[in-house]
Short mmCIF file of C-alpha atoms in Angstrom, two decimals:
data_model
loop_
_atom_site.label_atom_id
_atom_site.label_comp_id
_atom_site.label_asym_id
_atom_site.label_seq_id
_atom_site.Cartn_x
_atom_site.Cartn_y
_atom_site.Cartn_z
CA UNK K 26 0.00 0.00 0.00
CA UNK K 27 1.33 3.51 -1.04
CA UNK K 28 2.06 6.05 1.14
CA UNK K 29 -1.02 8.54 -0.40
CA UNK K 30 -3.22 5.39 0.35
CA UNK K 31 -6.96 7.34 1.23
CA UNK K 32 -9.83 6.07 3.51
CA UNK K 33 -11.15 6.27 6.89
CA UNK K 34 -12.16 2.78 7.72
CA UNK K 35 -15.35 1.54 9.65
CA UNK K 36 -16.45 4.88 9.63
CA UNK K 37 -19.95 6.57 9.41
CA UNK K 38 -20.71 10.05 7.72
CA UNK K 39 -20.75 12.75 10.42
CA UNK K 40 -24.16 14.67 10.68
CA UNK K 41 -24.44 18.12 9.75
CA UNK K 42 -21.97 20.51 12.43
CA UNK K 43 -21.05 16.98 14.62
CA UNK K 44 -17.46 17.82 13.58
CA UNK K 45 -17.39 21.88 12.53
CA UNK K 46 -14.11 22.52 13.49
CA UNK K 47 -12.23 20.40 10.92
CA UNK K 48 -11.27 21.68 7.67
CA UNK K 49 -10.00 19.90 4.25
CA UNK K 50 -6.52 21.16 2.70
CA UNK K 51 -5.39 19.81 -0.05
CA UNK K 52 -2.07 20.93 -2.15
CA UNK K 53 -2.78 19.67 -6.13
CA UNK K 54 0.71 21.16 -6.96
CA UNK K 55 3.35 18.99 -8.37
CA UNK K 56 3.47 15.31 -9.26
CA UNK K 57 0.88 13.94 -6.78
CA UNK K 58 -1.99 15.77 -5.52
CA UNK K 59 -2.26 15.42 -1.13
CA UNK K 60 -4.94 15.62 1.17
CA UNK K 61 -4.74 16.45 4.62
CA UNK K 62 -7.37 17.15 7.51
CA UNK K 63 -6.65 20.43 9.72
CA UNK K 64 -8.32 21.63 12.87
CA UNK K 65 -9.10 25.29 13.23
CA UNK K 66 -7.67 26.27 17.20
CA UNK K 67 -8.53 30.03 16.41
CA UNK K 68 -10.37 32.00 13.77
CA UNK K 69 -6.85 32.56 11.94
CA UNK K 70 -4.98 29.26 13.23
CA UNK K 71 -5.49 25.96 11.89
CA UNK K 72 -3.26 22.71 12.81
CA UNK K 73 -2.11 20.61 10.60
CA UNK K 74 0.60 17.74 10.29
CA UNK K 75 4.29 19.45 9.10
CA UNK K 76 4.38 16.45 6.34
CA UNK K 77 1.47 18.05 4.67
CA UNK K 78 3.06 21.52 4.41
CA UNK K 79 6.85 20.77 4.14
CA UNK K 80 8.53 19.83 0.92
CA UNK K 81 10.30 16.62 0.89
CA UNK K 82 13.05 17.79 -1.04
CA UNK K 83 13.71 21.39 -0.06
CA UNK K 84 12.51 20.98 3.87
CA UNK K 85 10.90 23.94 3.96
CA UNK K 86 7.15 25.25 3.85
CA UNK K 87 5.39 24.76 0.60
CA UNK K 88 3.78 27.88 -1.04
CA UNK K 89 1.36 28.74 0.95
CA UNK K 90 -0.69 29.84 -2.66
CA UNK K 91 -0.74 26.06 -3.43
CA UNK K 92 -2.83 24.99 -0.69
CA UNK K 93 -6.37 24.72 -0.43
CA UNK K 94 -8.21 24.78 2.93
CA UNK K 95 -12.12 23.99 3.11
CA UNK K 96 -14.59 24.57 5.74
CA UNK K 97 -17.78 25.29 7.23
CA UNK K 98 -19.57 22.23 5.71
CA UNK K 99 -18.91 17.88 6.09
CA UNK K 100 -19.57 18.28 2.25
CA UNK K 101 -16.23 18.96 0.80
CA UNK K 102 -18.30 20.52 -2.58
CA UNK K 103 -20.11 23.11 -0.33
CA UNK K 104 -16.93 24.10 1.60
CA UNK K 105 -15.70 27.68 1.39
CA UNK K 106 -12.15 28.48 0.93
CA UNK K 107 -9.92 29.98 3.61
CA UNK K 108 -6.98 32.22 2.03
CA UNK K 109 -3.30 30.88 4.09
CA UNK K 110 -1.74 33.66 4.89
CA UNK K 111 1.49 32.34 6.47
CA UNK K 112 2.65 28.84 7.16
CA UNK K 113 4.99 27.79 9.99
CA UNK K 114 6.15 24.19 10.71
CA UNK K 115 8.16 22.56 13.90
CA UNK K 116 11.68 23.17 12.90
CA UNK K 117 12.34 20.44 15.04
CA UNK K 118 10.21 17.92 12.03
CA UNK K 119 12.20 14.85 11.06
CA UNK K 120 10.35 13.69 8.03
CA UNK K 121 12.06 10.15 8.09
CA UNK K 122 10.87 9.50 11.66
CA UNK K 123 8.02 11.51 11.37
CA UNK K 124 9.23 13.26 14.38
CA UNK K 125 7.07 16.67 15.74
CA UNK K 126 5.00 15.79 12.83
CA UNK K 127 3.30 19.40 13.59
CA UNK K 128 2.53 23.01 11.58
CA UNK K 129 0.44 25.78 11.76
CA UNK K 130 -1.21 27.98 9.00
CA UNK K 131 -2.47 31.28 9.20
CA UNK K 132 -5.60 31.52 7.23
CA UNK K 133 -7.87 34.59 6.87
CA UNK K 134 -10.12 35.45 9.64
CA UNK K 135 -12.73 32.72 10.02
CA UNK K 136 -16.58 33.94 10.21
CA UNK K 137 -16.88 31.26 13.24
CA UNK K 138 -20.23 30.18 13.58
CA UNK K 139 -22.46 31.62 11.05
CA UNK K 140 -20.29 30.29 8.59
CA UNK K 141 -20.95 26.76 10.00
CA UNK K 142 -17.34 26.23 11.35
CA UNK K 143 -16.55 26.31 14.89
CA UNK K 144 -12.76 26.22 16.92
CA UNK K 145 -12.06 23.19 19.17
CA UNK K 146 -10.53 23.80 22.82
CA UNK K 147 -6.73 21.72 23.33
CA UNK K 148 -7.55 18.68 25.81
CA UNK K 149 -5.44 19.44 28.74
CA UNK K 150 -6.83 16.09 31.26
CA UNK K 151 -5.90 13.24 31.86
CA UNK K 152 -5.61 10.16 29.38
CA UNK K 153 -5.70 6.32 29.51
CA UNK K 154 -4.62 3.49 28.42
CA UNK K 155 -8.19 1.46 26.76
CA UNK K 156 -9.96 4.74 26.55
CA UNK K 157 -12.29 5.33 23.54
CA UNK K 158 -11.50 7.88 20.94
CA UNK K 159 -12.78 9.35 18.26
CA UNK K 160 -11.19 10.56 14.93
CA UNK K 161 -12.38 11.90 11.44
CA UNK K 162 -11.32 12.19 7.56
CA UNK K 163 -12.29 12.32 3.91
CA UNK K 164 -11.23 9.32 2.92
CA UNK K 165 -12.30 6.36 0.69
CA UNK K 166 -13.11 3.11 2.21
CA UNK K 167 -11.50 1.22 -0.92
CA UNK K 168 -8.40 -0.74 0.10
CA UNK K 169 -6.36 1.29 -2.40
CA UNK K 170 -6.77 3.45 -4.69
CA UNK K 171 -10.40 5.11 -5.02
CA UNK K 172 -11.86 8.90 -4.75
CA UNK K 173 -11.78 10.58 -1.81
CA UNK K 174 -14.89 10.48 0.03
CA UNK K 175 -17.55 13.61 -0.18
CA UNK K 176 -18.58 13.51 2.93
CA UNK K 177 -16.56 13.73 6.19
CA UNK K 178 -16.21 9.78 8.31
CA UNK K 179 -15.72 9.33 11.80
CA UNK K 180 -14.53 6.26 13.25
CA UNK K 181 -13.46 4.73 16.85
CA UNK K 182 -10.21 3.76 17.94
CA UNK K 183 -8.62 2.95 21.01
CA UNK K 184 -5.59 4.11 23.09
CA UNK K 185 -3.00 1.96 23.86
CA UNK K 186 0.00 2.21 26.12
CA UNK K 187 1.50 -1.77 25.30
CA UNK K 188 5.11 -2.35 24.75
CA UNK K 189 4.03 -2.45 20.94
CA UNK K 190 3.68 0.94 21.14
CA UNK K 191 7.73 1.55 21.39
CA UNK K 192 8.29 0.12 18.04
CA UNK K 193 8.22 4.06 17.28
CA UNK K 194 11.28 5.85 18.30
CA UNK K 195 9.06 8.92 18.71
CA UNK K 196 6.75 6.92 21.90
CA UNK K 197 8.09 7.65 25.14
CA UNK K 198 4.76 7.09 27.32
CA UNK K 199 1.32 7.60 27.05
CA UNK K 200 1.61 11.44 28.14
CA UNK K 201 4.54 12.08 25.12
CA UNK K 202 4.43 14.07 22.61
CA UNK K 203 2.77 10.78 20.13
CA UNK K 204 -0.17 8.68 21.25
CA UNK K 205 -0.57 5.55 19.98
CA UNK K 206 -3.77 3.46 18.83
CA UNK K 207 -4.18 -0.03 18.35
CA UNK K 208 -6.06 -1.69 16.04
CA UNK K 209 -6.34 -5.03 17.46
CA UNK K 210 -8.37 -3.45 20.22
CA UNK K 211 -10.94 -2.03 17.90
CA UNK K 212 -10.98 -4.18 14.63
CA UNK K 213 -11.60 -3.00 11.60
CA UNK K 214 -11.85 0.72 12.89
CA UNK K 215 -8.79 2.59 11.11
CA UNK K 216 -7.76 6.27 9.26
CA UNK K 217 -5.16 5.74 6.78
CA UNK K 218 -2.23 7.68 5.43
CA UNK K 219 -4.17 9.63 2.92
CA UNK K 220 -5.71 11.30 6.37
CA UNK K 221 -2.37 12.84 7.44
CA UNK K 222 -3.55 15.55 10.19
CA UNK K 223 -7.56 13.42 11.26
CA UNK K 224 -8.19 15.44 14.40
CA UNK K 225 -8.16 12.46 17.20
CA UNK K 226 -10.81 13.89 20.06
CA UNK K 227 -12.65 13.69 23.52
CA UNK K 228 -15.72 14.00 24.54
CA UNK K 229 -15.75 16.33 27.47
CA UNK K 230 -19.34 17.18 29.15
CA UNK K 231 -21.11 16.90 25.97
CA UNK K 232 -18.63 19.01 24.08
CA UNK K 233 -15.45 17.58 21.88
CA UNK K 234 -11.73 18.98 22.88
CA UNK K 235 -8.70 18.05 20.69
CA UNK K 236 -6.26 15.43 22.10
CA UNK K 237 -4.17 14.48 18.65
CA UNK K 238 -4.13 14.47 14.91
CA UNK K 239 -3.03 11.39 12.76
CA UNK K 240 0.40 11.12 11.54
CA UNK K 241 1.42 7.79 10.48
CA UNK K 242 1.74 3.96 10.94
CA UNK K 243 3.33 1.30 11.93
CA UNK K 244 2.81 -2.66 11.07
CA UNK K 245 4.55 -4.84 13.79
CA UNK K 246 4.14 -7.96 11.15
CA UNK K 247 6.70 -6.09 9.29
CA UNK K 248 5.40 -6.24 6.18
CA UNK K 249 6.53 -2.08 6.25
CA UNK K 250 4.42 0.85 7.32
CA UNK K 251 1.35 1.96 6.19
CA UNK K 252 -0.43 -0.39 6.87
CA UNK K 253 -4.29 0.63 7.70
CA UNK K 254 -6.90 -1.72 9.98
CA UNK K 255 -4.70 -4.24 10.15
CA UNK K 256 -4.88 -6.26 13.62
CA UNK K 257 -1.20 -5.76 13.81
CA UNK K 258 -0.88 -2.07 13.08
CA UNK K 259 -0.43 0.84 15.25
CA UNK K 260 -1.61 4.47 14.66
CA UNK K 261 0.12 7.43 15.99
CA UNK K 262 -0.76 10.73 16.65
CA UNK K 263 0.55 13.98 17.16
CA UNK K 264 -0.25 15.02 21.16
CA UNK K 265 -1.28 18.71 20.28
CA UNK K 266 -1.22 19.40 24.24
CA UNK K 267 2.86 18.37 24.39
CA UNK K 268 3.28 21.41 21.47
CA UNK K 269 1.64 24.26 23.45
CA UNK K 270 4.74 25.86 23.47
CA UNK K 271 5.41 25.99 19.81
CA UNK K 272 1.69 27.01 19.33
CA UNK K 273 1.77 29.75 21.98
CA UNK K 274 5.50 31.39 21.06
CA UNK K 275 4.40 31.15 16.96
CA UNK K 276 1.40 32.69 17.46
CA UNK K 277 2.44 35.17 19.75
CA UNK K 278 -1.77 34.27 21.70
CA UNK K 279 -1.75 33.64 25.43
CA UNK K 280 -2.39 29.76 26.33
CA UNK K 281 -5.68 30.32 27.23
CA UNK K 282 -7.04 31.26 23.89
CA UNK K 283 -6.43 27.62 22.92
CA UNK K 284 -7.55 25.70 26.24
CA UNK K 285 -10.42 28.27 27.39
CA UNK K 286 -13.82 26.20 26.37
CA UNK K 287 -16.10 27.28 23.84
CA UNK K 288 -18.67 27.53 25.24
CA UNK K 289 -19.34 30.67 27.70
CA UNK K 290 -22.40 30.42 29.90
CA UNK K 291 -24.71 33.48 29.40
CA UNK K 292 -23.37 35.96 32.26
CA UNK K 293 -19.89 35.39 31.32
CA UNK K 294 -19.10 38.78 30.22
CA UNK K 295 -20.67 40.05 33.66
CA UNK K 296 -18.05 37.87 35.65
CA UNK K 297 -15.11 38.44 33.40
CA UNK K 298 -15.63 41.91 33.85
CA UNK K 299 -16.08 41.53 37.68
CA UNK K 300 -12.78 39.33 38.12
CA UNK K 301 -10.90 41.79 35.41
CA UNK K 302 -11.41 44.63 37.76
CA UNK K 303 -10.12 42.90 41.06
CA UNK K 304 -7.32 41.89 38.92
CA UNK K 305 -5.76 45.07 37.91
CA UNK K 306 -6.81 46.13 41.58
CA UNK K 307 -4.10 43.33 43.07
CA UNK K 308 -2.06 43.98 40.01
CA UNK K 309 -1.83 47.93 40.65
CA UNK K 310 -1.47 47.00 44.70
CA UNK K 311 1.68 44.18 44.50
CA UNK K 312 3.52 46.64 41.96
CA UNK K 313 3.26 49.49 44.91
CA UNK K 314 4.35 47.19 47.40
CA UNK K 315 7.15 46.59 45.03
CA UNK K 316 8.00 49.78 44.03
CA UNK K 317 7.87 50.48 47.76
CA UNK K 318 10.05 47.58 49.05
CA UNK K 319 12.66 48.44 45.95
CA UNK K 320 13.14 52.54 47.42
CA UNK K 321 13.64 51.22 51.02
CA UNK K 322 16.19 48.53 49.58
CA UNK K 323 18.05 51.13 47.67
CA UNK K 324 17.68 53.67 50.59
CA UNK K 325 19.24 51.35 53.07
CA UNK K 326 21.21 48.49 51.40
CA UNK K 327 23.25 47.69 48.31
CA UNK K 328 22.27 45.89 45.09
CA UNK K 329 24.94 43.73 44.09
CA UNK K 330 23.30 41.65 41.63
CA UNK K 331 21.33 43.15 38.68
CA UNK K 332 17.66 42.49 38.60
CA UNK K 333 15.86 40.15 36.52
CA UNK K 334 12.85 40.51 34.03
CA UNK K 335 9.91 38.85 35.57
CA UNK K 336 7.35 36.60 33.03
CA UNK K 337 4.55 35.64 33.92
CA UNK K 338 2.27 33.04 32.40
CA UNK K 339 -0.88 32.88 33.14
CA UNK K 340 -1.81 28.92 32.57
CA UNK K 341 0.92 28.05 35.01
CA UNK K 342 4.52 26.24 34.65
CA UNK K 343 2.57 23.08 32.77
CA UNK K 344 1.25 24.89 30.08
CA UNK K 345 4.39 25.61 28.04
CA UNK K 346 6.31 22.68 28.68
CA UNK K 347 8.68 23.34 25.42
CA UNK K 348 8.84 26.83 26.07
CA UNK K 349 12.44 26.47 24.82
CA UNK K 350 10.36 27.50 21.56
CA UNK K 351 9.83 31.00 23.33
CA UNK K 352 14.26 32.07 22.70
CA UNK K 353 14.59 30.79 19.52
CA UNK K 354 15.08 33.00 16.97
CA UNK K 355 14.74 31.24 14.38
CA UNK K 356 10.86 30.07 15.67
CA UNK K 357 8.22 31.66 12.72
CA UNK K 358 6.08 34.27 14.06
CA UNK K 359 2.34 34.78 13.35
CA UNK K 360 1.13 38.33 13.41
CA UNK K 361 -2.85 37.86 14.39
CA UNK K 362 -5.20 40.51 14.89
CA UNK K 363 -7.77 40.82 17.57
#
């Protein structure tokens, strides 16, 4: 089976909006045409798999004018188009080990809701080994070849934490940076590699959060990799939550734009404005302490060492656990509007 093999397998068609916050890009330039599955994390930020963006030969970003992103609709035909404005990959992305298999692209601003798509919060819980997943595509259900489906497929699958699951390089543990699926737990229930980027989610109180987003396989029979719903296959994905680093410094957005749920209950506004106001009250009262403790310091000791810049992050220590990402110069910046 080819690499560009396309289906999602054991799948159903998603009703109209289940899934809203998955989008269709496709890049038709060059020798063979590729199809990938994004998910939008912001009105102008959509995540997507580095191996659908980066060219094989060059290793850097495609042009950003050959790519094709659809939303708002399950029905790839009545999609509109999103314009990419800018695309940045992991510079860390090792395409022979598939390694931080993860991008971002800058699209136009998103009419969210009324245009049928929605965002999807980053899962930041708690995961385990057995637990049921969900995951989506536009693929065919033909063993090989075929078109690519019309309408969007879902599918189950189911995590695994077995010793199979090291066969990657890239596994290190079932809160890494890849997850791992396998498909002798669910039979039959698969994406394959034409789905590079399937958006792997929860189910959180009714509501869907992203954990991952499909990168590639592995057959333990070896008979090679890609290998799709075989019993002796493994899936892995991406672990979006392990990259909140590289999200947060290349956008340039505060963590909790991508974590912060949906979903606001009706006074929200009331008691953001309530705790916003207390806020710059403490704020305003701990810099006049500090101010105040500095002048009697300098009044009546000696500074010997020089101070230090202070950063504060609101989502706590956790939430940018590669914030090595934050120094580099060489990370791509986003510029996105308000």
């Amino acid at each position: 089976m080819t690499l560009l093999s396309k289906r999602v397998v054991g799948g159903k068609e998603a009703l109209p909006k289940e899934f809203p916050f998955v989008v269709n890009v496709q890049n038709a330039k060059g020798q063979r045409s590729l199809q990938c599955v994004g998910t939008i994390l912001h009105n102008q930020v959509i995540v997507v798999p580095a191996f659908c963006v980066v060219h094989p030969d060059t290793h850097s970003p495609v042009d950003r004018q050959d790519l094709v992103v659809g939303y708002g609709s399950e029905i790839r035909s009545q999609q509109k188009h999103a314009r990419v404005v800018k695309i940045a990959a992991n510079h860390d992305f090792v395409r022979k080990e598939m390694a931080n298999d993860i991008a971002l692209l800058q699209v136009e601003p998103l009419d969210l809701g009324r245009s049928g798509a929605q965002r999807i919060p980053i899962y930041t819980g708690s995961i385990h080994a057995g637990q049921e997943l969900q995951v989506m595509g536009w693929g065919s259900d033909k063993v090989s070849g075929g078109e690519w489906s019309e309408a969007l497929k879902y599918t189950n699958v189911i995590l695994s934490n077995s010793t199979q699951c090291h066969k990657s390089r890239n596994y290190n543990g079932i809160e890494g940076r890849v997850l791992c699926t396998e498909n002798r737990l669910n039979p039959g229930h698969d994406v394959c590699d034409g789905e590079f980027g399937a958006a792997l989610v929860v189910k959180v109180n009714g509501h869907y959060q992203l954990l991952g987003m499909f990168s590639y396989h592995i057959d333990t029979s070896d008979e090679g990799y890609s290998q799709c719903a075989k019993d002796t296959s493994l899936a892995f994905y991406t672990h979006i939550y392990s990259y909140m680093g590289f999200i947060a410094a290349t956008t340039q957005l505060p963590v909790d734009e991508f974590i912060a749920h949906i979903d606001k209950p009706a006074n929200y506004v009331k008691y953001q404005s309530k705790y916003i106001v207390i806020f710059i009250i403490a704020v305003v009262a701990v810099w006049a302490m500090v101010k105040l403790l500095f002048k009697c310091w300098a009044r009546y000791g000696r500074l010997d060492e020089p101070a230090y810049e202070l950063a504060v992050h609101s989502a706590g220590p956790d939430a940018l656990s590669d914030a090595e990402f934050v120094h580099r110069p060489h990370v791509e910046i986003m510029d996105i509007t308000s």
